[in-house]
């Protein structure tokens, strides 16, 4: 069985960004933790390829939505930690709103009965 | 923390990520190694991620070539097969071009190491319509007259060159030396590094020696200056030592005996010497030739001479050419240029192959590139990245090429024929390195440009198709590359086939003598009792008897100028009925004794050869060659007829010589030329003192020819310990040597064209393989619809052969236009030869078909079901 890979464009550009922002809204994380968070959150239905994740992190950072610095994990391992900036938090809010609106609309369409 | 992060930082981050993941997996109970492997596997392709990071950098505005290269290196390392193929192909080709360039540059392009060398010219003459050779020297009278009267020359000198004896207290050898007039030093603008220049009062009793001779014979001991040694014919004083880079007239000249021409000794009409002159600033060669031609017309008036001489002068004009053109003869020059052109063609073919590989690779990465563009890499960045890959491949190839040619260049120089001036100095100098670097850049541009632009503009639609086109797209770009390769390879093939044929023709020429089982050598005795023709003749006859007593030796003879090693002199002759007014007929002359004709297998056609008695007593018997007989007495019996030499002031020649025998013609210097008309004298002439053959060439017929050297040296040491033994060869060696220019060029061009053929075939194979791979689905559909394996094979092969046929047509056209450049090297075969052109074209087509058949077989093995499912 093949699992859905998520490095295709739509996810890379849209959904993945949203996932990352959301993950970081819980507090600073390093890349692996972001990955685990998404995978756990999707009950392992989604697998994010690291090769897509890191460029996404950097893209978001360059847009000014994330901030990053080197730090240490609980196991005293060195890692780069990302956290949301203020504008990142605003971005998350607006993207979440858009996403919710979109899924509502989409759901409504998909569940609509044929017109009488 | 905003802004750009460094690539290094990003790599660190990935490493950290992998560490964390490994740790996590270990915590779940995996072994360390498994955990690490799993972490890497989970991550996917580290390099791809790094590349994506790199290309996603939206603010990368700095033109950071180093970074581009570092990235290209990563990308290349992921496809080692591609990297190795490209680098190896280019390294071979660049190395060959760089090596040949260094040879051509050193030998032909670099000016000679004299001040203002571009003003140095060789002066010769030509007299079309006369019976003189096409180009003749200036002669003593011309030299003196030019020197005194020319307004356009800044000095002129004449020189003779050859080998002669040099003897110190404990060593004697024949060494290459020259007899220049003493104005050589001033004209060339050189002077001894040590010691002084010759002065007029020195006469010919002084010598200037080479740096090499100084080092080898005297260990660079400066006390050699002022000492006397035996040179050529008398004791001479060493007055100077030339600097190491001075090599004139030939590369190996060891010693110069200043020999000035005395006005009172001039006999007009011996156009014997080449002259070298320095043009005044701003004077062209045409102006100088015009002035010297005008001056030459005054010669008969000033120096007298026969009516024949006056007639020749009437037709005479001076020929002025750059000195370098003269030093590097036309065959060597042609060979070097042809070889350089050939390796350049190989480089072109190699570039085409590598460009092709890049194109295929770019196709394969289409999807990846589309993703990169999608995540923000600009087109410029992508082009730059692709070019960086090409540049990197070319750079690595360039470095390897330099190493390669530093190893192979000495081998090439070693194998090259002797006598190409300055060849031994060819090496990896700054010029060559600069050229190699230039080639690297050009190669990178040639290999990278098209693929880079093609690949950087992918239609994003292809991304949706999964990057796999299912229709046969037109590949005209690649087809054009294959057409070019095929054409170029065919031109080289035809060129080398012409040389092979020339070589075969030349080898099968009958020179008029045999070369098998003959040993030849010379020695130069200097003994007071050996002072005339008879005494020297007796000495040689006695030594020939000793040699004949050696086991395995069947016959022995001597000759003054042995074919293939020495040219013969020319005198002018009249027969009984002819008038000397006409100037006589030029015939070469030579001297023999013993069983010379028998040893060499030269047929005696009429009469007899000289007797041993004639070799030691004054006589006027001559043996002439067939074409001499035909020139003097066409269709008549020459036996008993008489010949008289004209143009000599010596009264001995007032009386005629009698023909006692006729032998077949021989080709003296060059098997390409017709046999020569020769008059053979024996060791003693009409009087005891007219000539003495001090050091003729011995010819020894024996199956042991190749192994006689030590015995012979030992025998010479017993009878003449003072005499150097030299020019020790087998005739077979001399025959090979005479053809080495051609055989060397032939071999090198042969190797180069086979290389071109292989590269061309690989190129075709690569293109077709790729096309087949790309059309797998289409082929599957066709087969599912009922096409047989044979249909599919035919389809692929016909696609390949179409391209090859066009290439062959283009190649034949190009060969028509270019093979005449081989002119000076060809023998007995026309530059445009239907058989050669046809055979090579067929071979090219056959190889093209073979190269297409392999991909075709693969195509016909496609499983329709799988090919359809593979999407």
Short mmCIF file of N, CA and C in Angstrom, two decimals, chain B residues 127-236:
data_model
loop_
_atom_site.label_atom_id
_atom_site.label_comp_id
_atom_site.label_asym_id
_atom_site.label_seq_id
_atom_site.Cartn_x
_atom_site.Cartn_y
_atom_site.Cartn_z
N UNK B 127 64.56 29.29 -60.15
CA UNK B 127 64.78 29.61 -61.56
C UNK B 127 63.87 28.73 -62.38
N UNK B 128 62.61 29.07 -62.44
CA UNK B 128 61.66 28.23 -63.17
C UNK B 128 62.05 28.15 -64.64
N UNK B 129 61.90 26.97 -65.20
CA UNK B 129 62.27 26.80 -66.60
C UNK B 129 63.67 26.26 -66.77
N UNK B 130 64.52 26.34 -65.73
CA UNK B 130 65.86 25.77 -65.82
C UNK B 130 65.80 24.33 -65.32
N UNK B 131 66.93 23.62 -65.36
CA UNK B 131 66.92 22.25 -64.88
C UNK B 131 67.32 22.17 -63.40
N UNK B 132 67.34 23.31 -62.73
CA UNK B 132 67.66 23.31 -61.30
C UNK B 132 66.45 22.84 -60.50
N UNK B 133 66.70 22.36 -59.27
CA UNK B 133 65.56 22.04 -58.41
C UNK B 133 64.69 23.28 -58.19
N UNK B 134 63.51 23.04 -57.67
CA UNK B 134 62.55 24.14 -57.54
C UNK B 134 63.11 25.28 -56.69
N UNK B 135 63.77 24.91 -55.59
CA UNK B 135 64.35 25.92 -54.72
C UNK B 135 65.84 25.66 -54.62
N UNK B 136 66.65 26.67 -54.87
CA UNK B 136 68.10 26.51 -54.73
C UNK B 136 68.64 27.53 -53.73
N UNK B 137 69.85 27.27 -53.24
CA UNK B 137 70.47 28.19 -52.29
C UNK B 137 70.94 29.47 -53.01
N UNK B 138 71.69 30.30 -52.29
CA UNK B 138 72.11 31.54 -52.93
C UNK B 138 73.49 31.47 -53.56
N UNK B 139 74.33 30.55 -53.07
CA UNK B 139 75.67 30.50 -53.64
C UNK B 139 76.54 31.60 -53.06
N UNK B 140 77.86 31.34 -53.11
CA UNK B 140 78.81 32.27 -52.50
C UNK B 140 78.74 33.65 -53.14
N UNK B 141 78.61 33.66 -54.50
CA UNK B 141 78.64 34.95 -55.18
C UNK B 141 77.41 35.79 -54.83
N UNK B 142 76.26 35.14 -54.74
CA UNK B 142 75.03 35.85 -54.38
C UNK B 142 75.14 36.42 -52.98
N UNK B 143 75.65 35.59 -52.06
CA UNK B 143 75.79 36.03 -50.68
C UNK B 143 76.67 37.28 -50.59
N UNK B 144 77.85 37.22 -51.23
CA UNK B 144 78.77 38.36 -51.16
C UNK B 144 78.14 39.62 -51.78
N UNK B 145 77.46 39.43 -52.90
CA UNK B 145 76.88 40.57 -53.60
C UNK B 145 75.73 41.18 -52.79
N UNK B 146 74.86 40.32 -52.26
CA UNK B 146 73.75 40.81 -51.43
C UNK B 146 74.30 41.57 -50.23
N UNK B 147 75.31 40.95 -49.59
CA UNK B 147 75.85 41.52 -48.36
C UNK B 147 76.41 42.92 -48.60
N UNK B 148 77.09 43.08 -49.73
CA UNK B 148 77.71 44.38 -49.99
C UNK B 148 76.72 45.42 -50.50
N UNK B 149 75.67 44.99 -51.18
CA UNK B 149 74.85 45.96 -51.90
C UNK B 149 73.42 46.16 -51.40
N UNK B 150 72.94 45.24 -50.58
CA UNK B 150 71.53 45.38 -50.19
C UNK B 150 71.34 46.57 -49.27
N UNK B 151 70.26 47.33 -49.55
CA UNK B 151 69.93 48.47 -48.69
C UNK B 151 68.86 48.09 -47.68
N UNK B 152 68.22 46.94 -47.89
CA UNK B 152 67.07 46.58 -47.07
C UNK B 152 67.40 45.54 -46.00
N UNK B 153 68.62 44.99 -46.07
CA UNK B 153 68.98 43.95 -45.10
C UNK B 153 69.86 44.51 -43.99
N UNK B 154 69.65 43.99 -42.81
CA UNK B 154 70.49 44.31 -41.65
C UNK B 154 71.39 43.13 -41.36
N UNK B 155 72.07 42.63 -42.38
CA UNK B 155 72.95 41.48 -42.15
C UNK B 155 72.43 40.25 -42.85
N UNK B 156 73.35 39.45 -43.37
CA UNK B 156 73.01 38.19 -44.04
C UNK B 156 74.17 37.24 -43.81
N UNK B 157 73.88 35.97 -43.63
CA UNK B 157 74.97 34.99 -43.52
C UNK B 157 74.57 33.70 -44.21
N UNK B 158 75.59 32.91 -44.56
CA UNK B 158 75.34 31.59 -45.13
C UNK B 158 75.88 30.55 -44.17
N UNK B 159 75.38 29.34 -44.29
CA UNK B 159 75.90 28.29 -43.40
C UNK B 159 75.78 26.94 -44.08
N UNK B 160 76.68 26.04 -43.66
CA UNK B 160 76.56 24.65 -44.04
C UNK B 160 76.45 23.87 -42.75
N UNK B 161 75.86 22.69 -42.81
CA UNK B 161 75.74 21.89 -41.59
C UNK B 161 76.01 20.44 -41.92
N UNK B 162 76.41 19.69 -40.91
CA UNK B 162 76.65 18.26 -41.11
C UNK B 162 77.22 17.67 -39.84
N UNK B 163 77.75 16.44 -39.95
CA UNK B 163 78.43 15.90 -38.78
C UNK B 163 79.89 15.77 -39.13
N UNK B 164 80.73 15.99 -38.15
CA UNK B 164 82.15 15.81 -38.39
C UNK B 164 82.83 15.41 -37.09
N UNK B 165 84.12 15.13 -37.20
CA UNK B 165 84.84 14.57 -36.05
C UNK B 165 85.20 15.65 -35.04
N UNK B 166 84.99 15.34 -33.78
CA UNK B 166 85.48 16.20 -32.70
C UNK B 166 86.29 15.30 -31.78
N UNK B 167 87.54 15.68 -31.54
CA UNK B 167 88.41 14.79 -30.76
C UNK B 167 89.14 15.56 -29.67
N UNK B 168 89.00 15.07 -28.45
CA UNK B 168 89.81 15.59 -27.35
C UNK B 168 90.87 14.53 -27.05
N UNK B 169 91.63 14.72 -25.97
CA UNK B 169 92.71 13.78 -25.68
C UNK B 169 92.18 12.37 -25.48
N UNK B 170 91.00 12.25 -24.87
CA UNK B 170 90.55 10.91 -24.49
C UNK B 170 89.23 10.50 -25.12
N UNK B 171 88.73 11.27 -26.06
CA UNK B 171 87.42 10.93 -26.59
C UNK B 171 87.32 11.42 -28.02
N UNK B 172 86.67 10.59 -28.87
CA UNK B 172 86.48 11.02 -30.25
C UNK B 172 85.07 10.62 -30.68
N UNK B 173 84.36 11.56 -31.31
CA UNK B 173 83.00 11.29 -31.78
C UNK B 173 82.76 12.10 -33.04
N UNK B 174 81.76 11.65 -33.80
CA UNK B 174 81.23 12.49 -34.85
C UNK B 174 80.07 13.27 -34.23
N UNK B 175 80.10 14.57 -34.34
CA UNK B 175 79.02 15.35 -33.74
C UNK B 175 78.42 16.29 -34.78
N UNK B 176 77.16 16.66 -34.60
CA UNK B 176 76.54 17.61 -35.53
C UNK B 176 77.18 18.98 -35.35
N UNK B 177 77.64 19.57 -36.44
CA UNK B 177 78.23 20.90 -36.35
C UNK B 177 77.84 21.73 -37.56
N UNK B 178 78.20 23.01 -37.50
CA UNK B 178 77.82 23.90 -38.60
C UNK B 178 79.00 24.78 -38.96
N UNK B 179 79.00 25.18 -40.23
CA UNK B 179 80.04 26.07 -40.73
C UNK B 179 79.39 27.36 -41.21
N UNK B 180 79.06 28.26 -40.28
CA UNK B 180 78.41 29.50 -40.69
C UNK B 180 79.46 30.55 -41.04
N UNK B 181 79.08 31.50 -41.89
CA UNK B 181 79.98 32.64 -42.06
C UNK B 181 79.93 33.45 -40.76
N UNK B 182 80.99 34.20 -40.48
CA UNK B 182 81.13 34.74 -39.13
C UNK B 182 80.13 35.85 -38.81
N UNK B 183 79.36 36.29 -39.84
CA UNK B 183 78.34 37.29 -39.55
C UNK B 183 77.05 36.66 -38.99
N UNK B 184 77.06 35.33 -38.74
CA UNK B 184 75.88 34.68 -38.15
C UNK B 184 75.49 35.33 -36.83
N UNK B 185 76.51 35.53 -35.97
CA UNK B 185 76.22 36.01 -34.62
C UNK B 185 75.55 37.38 -34.65
N UNK B 186 76.11 38.28 -35.48
CA UNK B 186 75.55 39.63 -35.54
C UNK B 186 74.15 39.60 -36.16
N UNK B 187 73.97 38.80 -37.22
CA UNK B 187 72.68 38.78 -37.91
C UNK B 187 71.58 38.24 -37.02
N UNK B 188 71.88 37.12 -36.32
CA UNK B 188 70.87 36.55 -35.45
C UNK B 188 70.70 37.38 -34.17
N UNK B 189 71.73 38.17 -33.85
CA UNK B 189 71.65 38.97 -32.62
C UNK B 189 71.95 38.14 -31.39
N UNK B 190 72.89 37.21 -31.50
CA UNK B 190 73.27 36.39 -30.35
C UNK B 190 74.77 36.53 -30.12
N UNK B 191 75.19 36.16 -28.90
CA UNK B 191 76.62 36.12 -28.65
C UNK B 191 76.91 35.03 -27.64
N UNK B 192 78.16 34.59 -27.56
CA UNK B 192 78.48 33.52 -26.61
C UNK B 192 78.17 33.95 -25.19
N UNK B 193 77.71 32.99 -24.37
CA UNK B 193 77.49 33.28 -22.96
C UNK B 193 78.84 33.45 -22.27
N UNK B 194 79.83 32.75 -22.80
CA UNK B 194 81.17 32.80 -22.24
C UNK B 194 82.15 32.93 -23.40
N UNK B 195 83.23 33.66 -23.21
CA UNK B 195 84.20 33.79 -24.28
C UNK B 195 83.85 34.92 -25.22
N UNK B 196 84.34 34.83 -26.45
CA UNK B 196 84.20 35.97 -27.36
C UNK B 196 83.65 35.53 -28.70
N UNK B 197 83.32 36.55 -29.51
CA UNK B 197 82.88 36.32 -30.88
C UNK B 197 84.10 36.10 -31.76
N UNK B 198 83.92 35.39 -32.90
CA UNK B 198 85.06 35.26 -33.82
C UNK B 198 85.43 36.61 -34.43
N UNK B 199 86.71 36.77 -34.73
CA UNK B 199 87.18 38.00 -35.38
C UNK B 199 87.69 37.64 -36.77
N UNK B 200 87.78 38.66 -37.64
CA UNK B 200 88.20 38.36 -39.03
C UNK B 200 89.54 37.63 -39.07
N UNK B 201 90.49 37.99 -38.16
CA UNK B 201 91.82 37.40 -38.25
C UNK B 201 91.86 35.95 -37.77
N UNK B 202 90.73 35.45 -37.19
CA UNK B 202 90.72 34.08 -36.70
C UNK B 202 90.81 33.05 -37.82
N UNK B 203 90.35 33.43 -39.03
CA UNK B 203 90.26 32.44 -40.10
C UNK B 203 89.29 31.35 -39.69
N UNK B 204 89.54 30.11 -40.16
CA UNK B 204 88.66 29.05 -39.68
C UNK B 204 89.39 28.16 -38.68
N UNK B 205 90.20 28.77 -37.86
CA UNK B 205 90.96 28.02 -36.87
C UNK B 205 90.36 28.10 -35.47
N UNK B 206 89.15 28.65 -35.35
CA UNK B 206 88.53 28.73 -34.03
C UNK B 206 87.14 28.10 -34.10
N UNK B 207 86.63 27.70 -32.92
CA UNK B 207 85.27 27.17 -32.86
C UNK B 207 84.54 27.77 -31.67
N UNK B 208 83.25 27.86 -31.80
CA UNK B 208 82.38 28.19 -30.67
C UNK B 208 81.58 26.92 -30.38
N UNK B 209 81.48 26.53 -29.10
CA UNK B 209 80.81 25.27 -28.79
C UNK B 209 79.47 25.52 -28.10
N UNK B 210 78.63 24.50 -28.12
CA UNK B 210 77.31 24.62 -27.50
C UNK B 210 77.40 24.39 -26.00
N UNK B 211 76.41 24.87 -25.31
CA UNK B 211 76.33 24.65 -23.87
C UNK B 211 76.30 23.16 -23.56
N UNK B 212 75.58 22.42 -24.42
CA UNK B 212 75.45 20.98 -24.19
C UNK B 212 76.81 20.28 -24.33
N UNK B 213 77.54 20.64 -25.37
CA UNK B 213 78.86 20.04 -25.57
C UNK B 213 79.77 20.39 -24.39
N UNK B 214 79.69 21.64 -23.97
CA UNK B 214 80.49 22.12 -22.85
C UNK B 214 80.19 21.27 -21.60
N UNK B 215 78.89 21.01 -21.37
CA UNK B 215 78.50 20.24 -20.19
C UNK B 215 78.91 18.78 -20.32
N UNK B 216 78.63 18.17 -21.51
CA UNK B 216 78.86 16.74 -21.65
C UNK B 216 80.32 16.35 -21.79
N UNK B 217 81.07 17.18 -22.45
CA UNK B 217 82.47 16.81 -22.70
C UNK B 217 83.42 17.44 -21.70
N UNK B 218 83.06 18.59 -21.16
CA UNK B 218 84.03 19.32 -20.34
C UNK B 218 83.51 19.62 -18.94
N UNK B 219 82.33 19.07 -18.59
CA UNK B 219 81.81 19.29 -17.25
C UNK B 219 81.71 20.76 -16.87
N UNK B 220 81.44 21.59 -17.84
CA UNK B 220 81.27 23.04 -17.63
C UNK B 220 82.52 23.69 -17.01
N UNK B 221 83.67 23.15 -17.40
CA UNK B 221 84.92 23.73 -16.92
C UNK B 221 85.31 24.89 -17.84
N UNK B 222 85.36 26.11 -17.26
CA UNK B 222 85.60 27.30 -18.08
C UNK B 222 87.00 27.31 -18.68
N UNK B 223 87.91 26.47 -18.18
CA UNK B 223 89.27 26.49 -18.70
C UNK B 223 89.35 25.93 -20.12
N UNK B 224 88.22 25.41 -20.63
CA UNK B 224 88.21 24.90 -22.00
C UNK B 224 88.44 26.04 -23.00
N UNK B 225 88.08 27.25 -22.59
CA UNK B 225 88.27 28.41 -23.47
C UNK B 225 89.77 28.60 -23.71
N UNK B 226 90.13 28.74 -25.00
CA UNK B 226 91.53 28.95 -25.34
C UNK B 226 92.25 27.66 -25.67
N UNK B 227 91.67 26.49 -25.32
CA UNK B 227 92.34 25.22 -25.63
C UNK B 227 92.11 24.82 -27.09
N UNK B 228 92.95 23.94 -27.60
CA UNK B 228 92.86 23.47 -28.98
C UNK B 228 92.40 22.03 -29.02
N UNK B 229 91.47 21.73 -29.92
CA UNK B 229 91.02 20.35 -30.13
C UNK B 229 90.93 20.09 -31.62
N UNK B 230 90.90 18.75 -31.95
CA UNK B 230 90.78 18.40 -33.36
C UNK B 230 89.32 18.50 -33.78
N UNK B 231 89.05 19.38 -34.75
CA UNK B 231 87.69 19.54 -35.23
C UNK B 231 87.70 19.34 -36.74
N UNK B 232 86.99 18.31 -37.20
CA UNK B 232 86.75 18.10 -38.62
C UNK B 232 88.03 17.79 -39.39
N UNK B 233 88.93 18.77 -39.52
CA UNK B 233 90.14 18.50 -40.30
C UNK B 233 91.41 19.09 -39.71
N UNK B 234 91.27 19.87 -38.61
CA UNK B 234 92.51 20.43 -38.05
C UNK B 234 92.28 20.82 -36.59
N UNK B 235 93.36 21.23 -35.93
CA UNK B 235 93.25 21.66 -34.54
C UNK B 235 92.67 23.08 -34.53
N UNK B 236 91.65 23.27 -33.71
CA UNK B 236 91.02 24.59 -33.64
C UNK B 236 90.86 25.00 -32.17
#
